[in-house]
Short mmCIF file of C-alpha atoms in Angstrom, two decimals:
data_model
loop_
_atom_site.label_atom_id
_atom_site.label_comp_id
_atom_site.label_asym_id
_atom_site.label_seq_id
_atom_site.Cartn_x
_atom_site.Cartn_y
_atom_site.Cartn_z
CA UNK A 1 0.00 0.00 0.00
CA UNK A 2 1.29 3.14 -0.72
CA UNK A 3 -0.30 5.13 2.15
CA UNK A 4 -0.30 3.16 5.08
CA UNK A 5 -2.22 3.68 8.78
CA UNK A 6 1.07 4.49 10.29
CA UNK A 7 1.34 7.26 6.91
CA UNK A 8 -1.93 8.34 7.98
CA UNK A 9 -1.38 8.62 11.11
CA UNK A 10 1.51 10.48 11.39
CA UNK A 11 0.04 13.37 9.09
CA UNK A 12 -3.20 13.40 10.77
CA UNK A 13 -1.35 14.38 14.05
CA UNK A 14 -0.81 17.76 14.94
CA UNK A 15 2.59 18.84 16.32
CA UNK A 16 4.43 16.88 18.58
CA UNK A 17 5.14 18.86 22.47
CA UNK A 18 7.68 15.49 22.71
CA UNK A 19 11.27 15.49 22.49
CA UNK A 20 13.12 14.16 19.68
CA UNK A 21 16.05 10.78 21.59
CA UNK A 22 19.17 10.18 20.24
CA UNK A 23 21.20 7.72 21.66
CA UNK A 24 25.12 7.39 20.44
CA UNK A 25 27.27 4.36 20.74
CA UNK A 26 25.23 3.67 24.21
CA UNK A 27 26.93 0.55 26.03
CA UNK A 28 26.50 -0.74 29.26
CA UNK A 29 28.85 -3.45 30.75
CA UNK A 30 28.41 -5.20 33.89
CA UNK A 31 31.80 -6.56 35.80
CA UNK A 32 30.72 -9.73 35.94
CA UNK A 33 29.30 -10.58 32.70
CA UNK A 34 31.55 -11.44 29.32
CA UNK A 35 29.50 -10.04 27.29
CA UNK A 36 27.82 -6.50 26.99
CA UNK A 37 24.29 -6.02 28.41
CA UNK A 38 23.77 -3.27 25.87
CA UNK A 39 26.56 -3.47 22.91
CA UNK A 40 27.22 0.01 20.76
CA UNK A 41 23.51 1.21 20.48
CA UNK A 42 22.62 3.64 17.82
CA UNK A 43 18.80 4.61 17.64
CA UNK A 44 16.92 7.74 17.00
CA UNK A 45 12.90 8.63 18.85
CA UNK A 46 11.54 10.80 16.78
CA UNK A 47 9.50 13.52 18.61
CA UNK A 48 5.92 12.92 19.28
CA UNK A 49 5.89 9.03 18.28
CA UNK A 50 5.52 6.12 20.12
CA UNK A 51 8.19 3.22 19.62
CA UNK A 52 8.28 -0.09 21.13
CA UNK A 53 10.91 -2.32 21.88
CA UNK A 54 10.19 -5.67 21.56
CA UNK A 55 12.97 -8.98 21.96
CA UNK A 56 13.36 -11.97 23.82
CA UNK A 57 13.70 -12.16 27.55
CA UNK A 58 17.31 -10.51 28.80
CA UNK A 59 18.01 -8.86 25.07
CA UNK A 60 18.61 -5.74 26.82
CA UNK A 61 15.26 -3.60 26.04
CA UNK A 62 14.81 -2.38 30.14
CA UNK A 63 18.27 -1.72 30.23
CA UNK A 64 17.69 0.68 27.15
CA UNK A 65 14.63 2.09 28.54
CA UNK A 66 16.60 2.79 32.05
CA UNK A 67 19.57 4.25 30.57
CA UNK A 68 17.62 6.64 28.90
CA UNK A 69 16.49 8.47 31.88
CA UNK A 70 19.88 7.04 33.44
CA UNK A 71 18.13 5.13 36.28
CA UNK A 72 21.03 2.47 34.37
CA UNK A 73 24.25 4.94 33.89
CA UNK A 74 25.63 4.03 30.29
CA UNK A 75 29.00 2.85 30.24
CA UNK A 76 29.85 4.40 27.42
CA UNK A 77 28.02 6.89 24.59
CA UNK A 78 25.66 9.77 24.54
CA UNK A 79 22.13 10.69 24.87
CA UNK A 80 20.54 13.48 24.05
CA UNK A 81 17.34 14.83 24.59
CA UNK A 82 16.13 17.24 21.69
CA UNK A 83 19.92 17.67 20.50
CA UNK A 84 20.84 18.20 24.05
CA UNK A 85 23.69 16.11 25.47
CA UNK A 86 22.15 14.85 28.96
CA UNK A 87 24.71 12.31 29.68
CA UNK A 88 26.06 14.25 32.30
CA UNK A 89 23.49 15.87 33.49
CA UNK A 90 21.76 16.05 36.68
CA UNK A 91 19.97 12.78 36.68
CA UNK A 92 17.31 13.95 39.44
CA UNK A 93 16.87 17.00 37.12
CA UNK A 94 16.76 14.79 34.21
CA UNK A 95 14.19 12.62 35.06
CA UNK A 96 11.70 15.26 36.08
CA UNK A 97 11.36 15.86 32.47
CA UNK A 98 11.10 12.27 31.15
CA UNK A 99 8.08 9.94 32.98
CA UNK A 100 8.34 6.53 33.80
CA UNK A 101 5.41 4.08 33.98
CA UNK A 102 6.12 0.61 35.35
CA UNK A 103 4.00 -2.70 35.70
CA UNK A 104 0.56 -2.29 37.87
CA UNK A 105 1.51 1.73 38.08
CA UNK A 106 4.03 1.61 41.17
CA UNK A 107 1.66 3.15 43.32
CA UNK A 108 2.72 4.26 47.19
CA UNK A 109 0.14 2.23 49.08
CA UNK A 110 -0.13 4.59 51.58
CA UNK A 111 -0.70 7.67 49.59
CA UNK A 112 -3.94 8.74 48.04
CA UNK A 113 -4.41 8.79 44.38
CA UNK A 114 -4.25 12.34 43.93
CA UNK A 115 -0.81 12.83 46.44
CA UNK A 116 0.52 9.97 43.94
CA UNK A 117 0.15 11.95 40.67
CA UNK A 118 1.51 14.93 42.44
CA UNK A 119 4.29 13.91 43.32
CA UNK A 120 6.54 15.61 41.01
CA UNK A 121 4.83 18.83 41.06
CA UNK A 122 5.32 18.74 44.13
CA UNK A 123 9.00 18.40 44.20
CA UNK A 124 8.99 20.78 41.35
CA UNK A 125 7.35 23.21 44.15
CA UNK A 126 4.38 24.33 41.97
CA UNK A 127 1.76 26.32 44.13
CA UNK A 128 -1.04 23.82 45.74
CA UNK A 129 -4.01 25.49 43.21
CA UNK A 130 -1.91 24.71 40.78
CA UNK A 131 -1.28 20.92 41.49
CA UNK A 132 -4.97 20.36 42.52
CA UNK A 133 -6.38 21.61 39.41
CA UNK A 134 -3.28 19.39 37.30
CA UNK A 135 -4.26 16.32 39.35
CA UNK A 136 -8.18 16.69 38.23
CA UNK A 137 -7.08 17.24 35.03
CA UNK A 138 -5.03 14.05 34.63
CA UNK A 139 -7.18 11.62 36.60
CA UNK A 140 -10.36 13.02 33.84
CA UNK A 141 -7.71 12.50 30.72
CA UNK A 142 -7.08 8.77 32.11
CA UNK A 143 -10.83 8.13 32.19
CA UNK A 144 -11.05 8.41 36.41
CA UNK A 145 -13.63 10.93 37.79
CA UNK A 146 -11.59 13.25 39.85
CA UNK A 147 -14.71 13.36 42.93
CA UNK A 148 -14.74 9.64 43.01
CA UNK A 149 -10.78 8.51 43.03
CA UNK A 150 -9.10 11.56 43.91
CA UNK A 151 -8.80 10.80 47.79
CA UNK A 152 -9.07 6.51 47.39
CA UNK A 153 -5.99 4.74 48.08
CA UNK A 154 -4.44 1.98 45.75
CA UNK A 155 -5.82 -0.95 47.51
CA UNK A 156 -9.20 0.62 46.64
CA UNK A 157 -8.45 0.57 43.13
CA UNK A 158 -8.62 -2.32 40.61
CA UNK A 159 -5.37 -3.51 38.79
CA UNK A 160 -6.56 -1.33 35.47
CA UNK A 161 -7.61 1.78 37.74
CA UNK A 162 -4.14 1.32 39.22
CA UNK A 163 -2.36 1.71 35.77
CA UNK A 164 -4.80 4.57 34.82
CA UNK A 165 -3.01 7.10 38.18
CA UNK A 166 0.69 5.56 37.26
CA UNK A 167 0.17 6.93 33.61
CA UNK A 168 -1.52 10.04 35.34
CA UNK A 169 1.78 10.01 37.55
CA UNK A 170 4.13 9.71 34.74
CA UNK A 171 2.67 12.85 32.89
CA UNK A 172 1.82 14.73 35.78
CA UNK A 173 4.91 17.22 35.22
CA UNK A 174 3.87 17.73 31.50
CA UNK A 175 6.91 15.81 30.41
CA UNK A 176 7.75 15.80 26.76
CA UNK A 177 9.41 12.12 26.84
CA UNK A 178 7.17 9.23 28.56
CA UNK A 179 9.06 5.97 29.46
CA UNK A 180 6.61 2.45 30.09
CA UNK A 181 8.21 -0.53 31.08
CA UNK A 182 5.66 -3.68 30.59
CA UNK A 183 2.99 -0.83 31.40
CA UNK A 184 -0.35 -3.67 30.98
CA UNK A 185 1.43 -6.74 31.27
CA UNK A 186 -0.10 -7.13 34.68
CA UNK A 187 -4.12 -6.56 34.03
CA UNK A 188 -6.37 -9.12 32.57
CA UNK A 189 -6.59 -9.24 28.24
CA UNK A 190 -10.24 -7.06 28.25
CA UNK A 191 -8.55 -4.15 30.80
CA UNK A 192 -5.43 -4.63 28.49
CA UNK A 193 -6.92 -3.46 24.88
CA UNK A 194 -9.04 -1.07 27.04
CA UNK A 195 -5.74 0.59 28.54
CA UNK A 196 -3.92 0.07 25.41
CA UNK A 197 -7.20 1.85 23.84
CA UNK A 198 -6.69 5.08 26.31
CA UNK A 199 -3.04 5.40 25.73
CA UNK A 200 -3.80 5.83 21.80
CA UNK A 201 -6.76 8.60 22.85
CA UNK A 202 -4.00 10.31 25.18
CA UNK A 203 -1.24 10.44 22.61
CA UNK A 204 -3.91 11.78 20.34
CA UNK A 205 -4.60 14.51 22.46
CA UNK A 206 -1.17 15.28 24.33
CA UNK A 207 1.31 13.88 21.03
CA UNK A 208 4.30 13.13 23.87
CA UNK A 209 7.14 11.31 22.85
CA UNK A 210 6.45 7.77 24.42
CA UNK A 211 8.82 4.45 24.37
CA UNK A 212 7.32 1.30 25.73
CA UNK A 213 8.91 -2.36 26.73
CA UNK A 214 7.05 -5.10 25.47
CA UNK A 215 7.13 -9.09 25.59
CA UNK A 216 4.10 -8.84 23.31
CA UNK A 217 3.94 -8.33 19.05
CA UNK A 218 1.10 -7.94 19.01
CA UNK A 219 1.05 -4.90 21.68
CA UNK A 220 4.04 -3.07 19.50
CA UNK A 221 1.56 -4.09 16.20
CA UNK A 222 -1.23 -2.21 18.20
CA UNK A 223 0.74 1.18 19.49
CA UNK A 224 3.35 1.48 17.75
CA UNK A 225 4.44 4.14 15.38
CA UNK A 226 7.27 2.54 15.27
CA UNK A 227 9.30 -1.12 16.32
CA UNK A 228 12.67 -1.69 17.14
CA UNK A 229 13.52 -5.64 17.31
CA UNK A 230 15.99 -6.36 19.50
CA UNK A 231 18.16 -9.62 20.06
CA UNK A 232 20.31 -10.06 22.86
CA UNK A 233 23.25 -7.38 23.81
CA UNK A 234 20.44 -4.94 21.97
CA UNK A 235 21.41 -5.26 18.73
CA UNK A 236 18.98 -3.69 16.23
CA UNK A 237 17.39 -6.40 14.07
CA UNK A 238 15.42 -4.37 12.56
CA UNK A 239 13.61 -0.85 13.43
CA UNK A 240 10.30 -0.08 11.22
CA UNK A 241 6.72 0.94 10.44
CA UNK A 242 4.42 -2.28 11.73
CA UNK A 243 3.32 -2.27 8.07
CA UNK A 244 7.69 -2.74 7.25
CA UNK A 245 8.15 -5.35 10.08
CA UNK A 246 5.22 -7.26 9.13
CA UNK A 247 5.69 -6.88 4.87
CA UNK A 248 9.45 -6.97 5.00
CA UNK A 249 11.02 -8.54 8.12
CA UNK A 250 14.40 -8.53 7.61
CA UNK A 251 15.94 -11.72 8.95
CA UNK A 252 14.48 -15.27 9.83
CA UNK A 253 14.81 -14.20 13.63
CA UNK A 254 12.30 -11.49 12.84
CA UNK A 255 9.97 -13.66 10.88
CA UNK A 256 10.16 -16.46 14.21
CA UNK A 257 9.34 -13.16 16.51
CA UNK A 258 6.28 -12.42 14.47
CA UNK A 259 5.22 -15.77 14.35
CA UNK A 260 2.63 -17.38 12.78
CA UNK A 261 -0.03 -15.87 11.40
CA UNK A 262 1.54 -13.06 9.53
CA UNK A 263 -1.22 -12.27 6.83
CA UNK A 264 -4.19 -12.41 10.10
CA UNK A 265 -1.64 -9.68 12.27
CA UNK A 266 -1.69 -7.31 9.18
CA UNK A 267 -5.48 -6.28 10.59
CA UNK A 268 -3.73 -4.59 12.77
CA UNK A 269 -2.71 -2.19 10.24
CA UNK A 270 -6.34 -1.52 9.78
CA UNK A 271 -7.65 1.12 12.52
CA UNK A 272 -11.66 1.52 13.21
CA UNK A 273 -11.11 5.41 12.48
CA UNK A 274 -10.32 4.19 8.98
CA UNK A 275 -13.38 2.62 8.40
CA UNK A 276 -16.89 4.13 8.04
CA UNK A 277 -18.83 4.18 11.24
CA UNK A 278 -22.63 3.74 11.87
CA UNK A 279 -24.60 5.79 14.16
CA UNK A 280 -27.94 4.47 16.28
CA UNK A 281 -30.44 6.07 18.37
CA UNK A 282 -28.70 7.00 21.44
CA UNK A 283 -30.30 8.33 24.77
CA UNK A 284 -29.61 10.31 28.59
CA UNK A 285 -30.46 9.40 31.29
CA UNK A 286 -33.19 10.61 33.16
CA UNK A 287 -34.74 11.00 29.30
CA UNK A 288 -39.00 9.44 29.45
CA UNK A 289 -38.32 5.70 28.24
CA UNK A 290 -41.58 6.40 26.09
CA UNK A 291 -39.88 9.08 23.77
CA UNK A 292 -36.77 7.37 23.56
CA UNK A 293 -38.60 4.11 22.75
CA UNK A 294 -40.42 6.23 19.65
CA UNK A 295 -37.50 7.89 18.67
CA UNK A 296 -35.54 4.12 18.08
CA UNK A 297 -39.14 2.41 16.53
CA UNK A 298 -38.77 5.58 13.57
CA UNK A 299 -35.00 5.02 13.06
CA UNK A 300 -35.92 1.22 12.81
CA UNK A 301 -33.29 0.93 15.80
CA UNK A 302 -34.00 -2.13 18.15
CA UNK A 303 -31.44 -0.60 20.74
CA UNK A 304 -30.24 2.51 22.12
CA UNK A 305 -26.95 3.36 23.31
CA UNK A 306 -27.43 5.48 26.72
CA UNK A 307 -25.36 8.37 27.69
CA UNK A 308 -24.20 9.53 30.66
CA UNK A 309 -24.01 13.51 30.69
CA UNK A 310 -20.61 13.67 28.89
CA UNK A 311 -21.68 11.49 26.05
CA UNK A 312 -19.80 8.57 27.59
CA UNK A 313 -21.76 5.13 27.26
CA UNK A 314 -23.00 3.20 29.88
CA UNK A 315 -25.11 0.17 28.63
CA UNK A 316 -26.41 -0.54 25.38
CA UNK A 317 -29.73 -1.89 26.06
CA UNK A 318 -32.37 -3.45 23.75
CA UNK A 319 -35.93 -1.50 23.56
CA UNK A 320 -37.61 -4.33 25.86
CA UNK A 321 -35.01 -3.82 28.21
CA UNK A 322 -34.94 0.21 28.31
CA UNK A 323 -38.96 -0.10 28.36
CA UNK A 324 -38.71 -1.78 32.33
CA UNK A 325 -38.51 1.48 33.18
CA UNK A 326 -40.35 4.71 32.88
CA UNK A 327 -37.23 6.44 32.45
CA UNK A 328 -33.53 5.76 31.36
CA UNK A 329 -31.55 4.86 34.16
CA UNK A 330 -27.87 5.27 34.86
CA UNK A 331 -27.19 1.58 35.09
CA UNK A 332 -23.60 1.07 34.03
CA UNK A 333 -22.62 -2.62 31.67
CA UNK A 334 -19.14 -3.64 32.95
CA UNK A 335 -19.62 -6.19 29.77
CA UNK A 336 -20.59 -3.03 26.86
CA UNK A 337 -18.12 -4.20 23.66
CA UNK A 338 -15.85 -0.97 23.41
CA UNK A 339 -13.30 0.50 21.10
CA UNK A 340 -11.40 2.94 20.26
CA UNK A 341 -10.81 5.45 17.54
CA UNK A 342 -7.36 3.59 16.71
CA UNK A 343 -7.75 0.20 18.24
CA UNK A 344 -7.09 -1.98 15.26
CA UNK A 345 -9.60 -3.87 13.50
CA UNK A 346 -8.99 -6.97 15.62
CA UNK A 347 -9.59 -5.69 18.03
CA UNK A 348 -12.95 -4.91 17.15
CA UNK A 349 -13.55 -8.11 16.27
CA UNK A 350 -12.52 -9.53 19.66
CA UNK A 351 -14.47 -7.74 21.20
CA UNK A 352 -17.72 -8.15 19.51
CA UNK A 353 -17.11 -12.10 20.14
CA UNK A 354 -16.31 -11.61 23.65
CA UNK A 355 -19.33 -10.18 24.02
CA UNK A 356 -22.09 -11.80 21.64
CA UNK A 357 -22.73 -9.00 19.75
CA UNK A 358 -22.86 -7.87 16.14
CA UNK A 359 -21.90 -4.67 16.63
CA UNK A 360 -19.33 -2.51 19.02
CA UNK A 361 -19.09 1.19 19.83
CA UNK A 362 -16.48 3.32 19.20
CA UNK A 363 -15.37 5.82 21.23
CA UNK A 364 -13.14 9.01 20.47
CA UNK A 365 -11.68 11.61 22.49
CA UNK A 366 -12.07 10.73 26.72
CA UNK A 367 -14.27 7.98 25.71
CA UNK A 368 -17.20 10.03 24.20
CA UNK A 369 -19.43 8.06 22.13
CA UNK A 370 -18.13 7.99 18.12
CA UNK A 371 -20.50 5.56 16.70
CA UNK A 372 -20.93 2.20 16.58
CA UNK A 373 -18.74 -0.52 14.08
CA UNK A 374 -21.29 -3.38 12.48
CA UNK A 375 -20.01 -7.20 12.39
CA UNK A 376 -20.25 -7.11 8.79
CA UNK A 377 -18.01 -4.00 8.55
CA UNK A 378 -15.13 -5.75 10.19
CA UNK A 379 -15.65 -8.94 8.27
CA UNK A 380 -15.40 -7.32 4.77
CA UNK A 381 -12.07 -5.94 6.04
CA UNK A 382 -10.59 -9.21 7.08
CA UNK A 383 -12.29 -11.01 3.18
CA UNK A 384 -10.09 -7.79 1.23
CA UNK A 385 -7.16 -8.84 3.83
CA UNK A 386 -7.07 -11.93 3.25
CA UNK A 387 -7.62 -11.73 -0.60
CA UNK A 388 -4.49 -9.30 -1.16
CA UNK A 389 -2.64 -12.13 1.13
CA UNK A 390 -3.17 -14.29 -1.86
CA UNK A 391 -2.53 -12.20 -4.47
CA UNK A 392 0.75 -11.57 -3.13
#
């Protein structure tokens, strides 16, 4: 294809507020080991993507992630942030302009949620207005109402709602770099393309310069602009598109990482936002069940999506169900098939067959209702997929 989703993608987005990462002939060598842990690293971040590293287990990626915001000191090399040389900097100063985002969001137990995110404002000494006003922000951006989790702990939080305040955390200074290590690794498969779904929504909003850690392919397919393959000592296999990776892998050990099913992972090349969406009858609550009820029977609509009042969805009830009551209640479906705007189309699919349903909706920016994506939509995509697999 000559304009692929990444293409897309990339000139769709306004400009980036991230930092462009360079690193230089980055080593590091541990004392007791023969062999490097990182070996003579050249790679370059461009500003305002995201890039995964993906490898086999003890190839090096953490250690590349660390050294970046030198929680690892590099043996040997450089790395500069936006041009600037930072090897020697300050690395206190240093990483109050980069977050970091580790597994289950490396909450303090015994701090609330909001004293969490604010904790480097804090040690940045902003004035208290300042930092209550960035903390509601964040926790609303992460899809957490600020009233209802601001003053819970993290033992009051589920695994997903605890990775929701460690991204809050990691951007809570505004940084232009953020640094995830394994960031959903920890969370069930559903919270996982749901998390995965918000980080997409965020970068769409904030455009940061974000480099994740990932075990899984199909995770880099998913997020990343960009994916560096890395074998052990962190040498660069091969650093590409998805659409490049997956097309044009360029040895056998990339073609083994990828794994089987080649032609079925190139759906995730195909986001929802590039297909056309349908639209139903939706309703508020508190709206008379009666005139909702018409309103679906004229659109020929046997279910309404229901709204809470900032057009997120809560349920997605059929007119038989909505009609139990006189008016629409703000019952909330734990279960209601989700996507979002860039989730892939596989996504979609999954989760339509997770939940029994023809259908999903799509949400865009903080998880406002888009539209809905039809079965058949998704299934025409995967027929054209799989036809261009054979012509090729």
């Amino acid at each position: 294809m000559s304009d692929t989703s990444t293409e897309r993608r990339s000139a769709d987005r306004p400009k980036a507020t991230g930092a462009s990462i360079r690193l230089e002939h980055v080593s590091k060598r541990y004392p007791a080991q023969t062999r490097p842990a990182v070996g003579n690293l050249d790679l370059d971040v461009p500003a305002g993507e995201i890039v995964m590293l993906v490898g086999p287990s003890g190839c090096g990626k953490t250690t590349v992630l660390k050294m970046i915001n030198r929680l690892i000191e590099p043996t040997s090399g450089r790395i500069l942030l936006d041009g600037e040389d930072v090897t020697g900097k300050d690395p206190d100063e240093l990483r109050r302009r980069i977050g970091y985002v580790i597994q289950a969001g490396g909450l303090f137990p015994h701090m609330t949620v909001a004293r969490n995110v604010s904790l480097v404002p804090q040690m940045l000494k902003w004035p208290q207005e300042r930092i209550s006003t960035r903390v509601d922000e964040l926790l609303d951006l992460v899809g957490l109402d600020p009233d209802t989790y601001r003053d819970r702990y993290p033992r009051e939080l589920s695994g997903g709602q605890q990775q929701r305040v460690g991204v809050a955390r990691g951007l809570a200074a505004d940084p232009p770099v953020l640094l995830m290590d394994e960031p959903f690794g920890a969370v069930d498969p559903i919270t996982r393309h749901r998390l995965q779904d918000e980080l997409l929504q965020i970068q769409d909003e904030l455009h940061k310069t974000i480099v994740i850690v990932t075990h899984d392919f199909d995770e880099a397919l998913k997020l990343g602009d960009r994916i560096v393959v890395l074998d052990v000592g962190a040498r660069v296999v091969q650093y590409g598109t998805p659409e490049e990776i997956l097309t044009q892998p360029a040895e056998e050990f990339v073609e083994d990482f990828i794994g089987a099913g080649a032609a079925l992972k190139q759906l995730a090349l195909t986001r929802v936002a590039d297909l056309e969406l349908g639209q139903t009858v939706t309703a508020r609550v508190g709206e008379p069940t009666a005139d909702v009820v018409q309103r679906a029977r004229t659109a020929g609509a046997d279910r309404v999506v229901v709204l809470d009042r900032r057009e997120r969805p809560l349920r997605w009830p059929t007119l038989r169900e909505l009609e139990r009551s006189p008016a629409v209640t703000g019952e909330v479906d734990s279960k209601l098939p989700t996507v979002g705007m860039r989730s892939p189309v596989n996504d979609a699919l999954d989760t339509m067959l997770v939940a029994s349903q023809a259908g999903a909706i799509v949400l865009g920016r903080r998880d406002r209702y888009a539209g809905v994506i039809a079965f058949e939509t998704v299934v025409a995509v995967i027929a054209r997929t799989r036809d261009a697999g054979a012509a090729s």
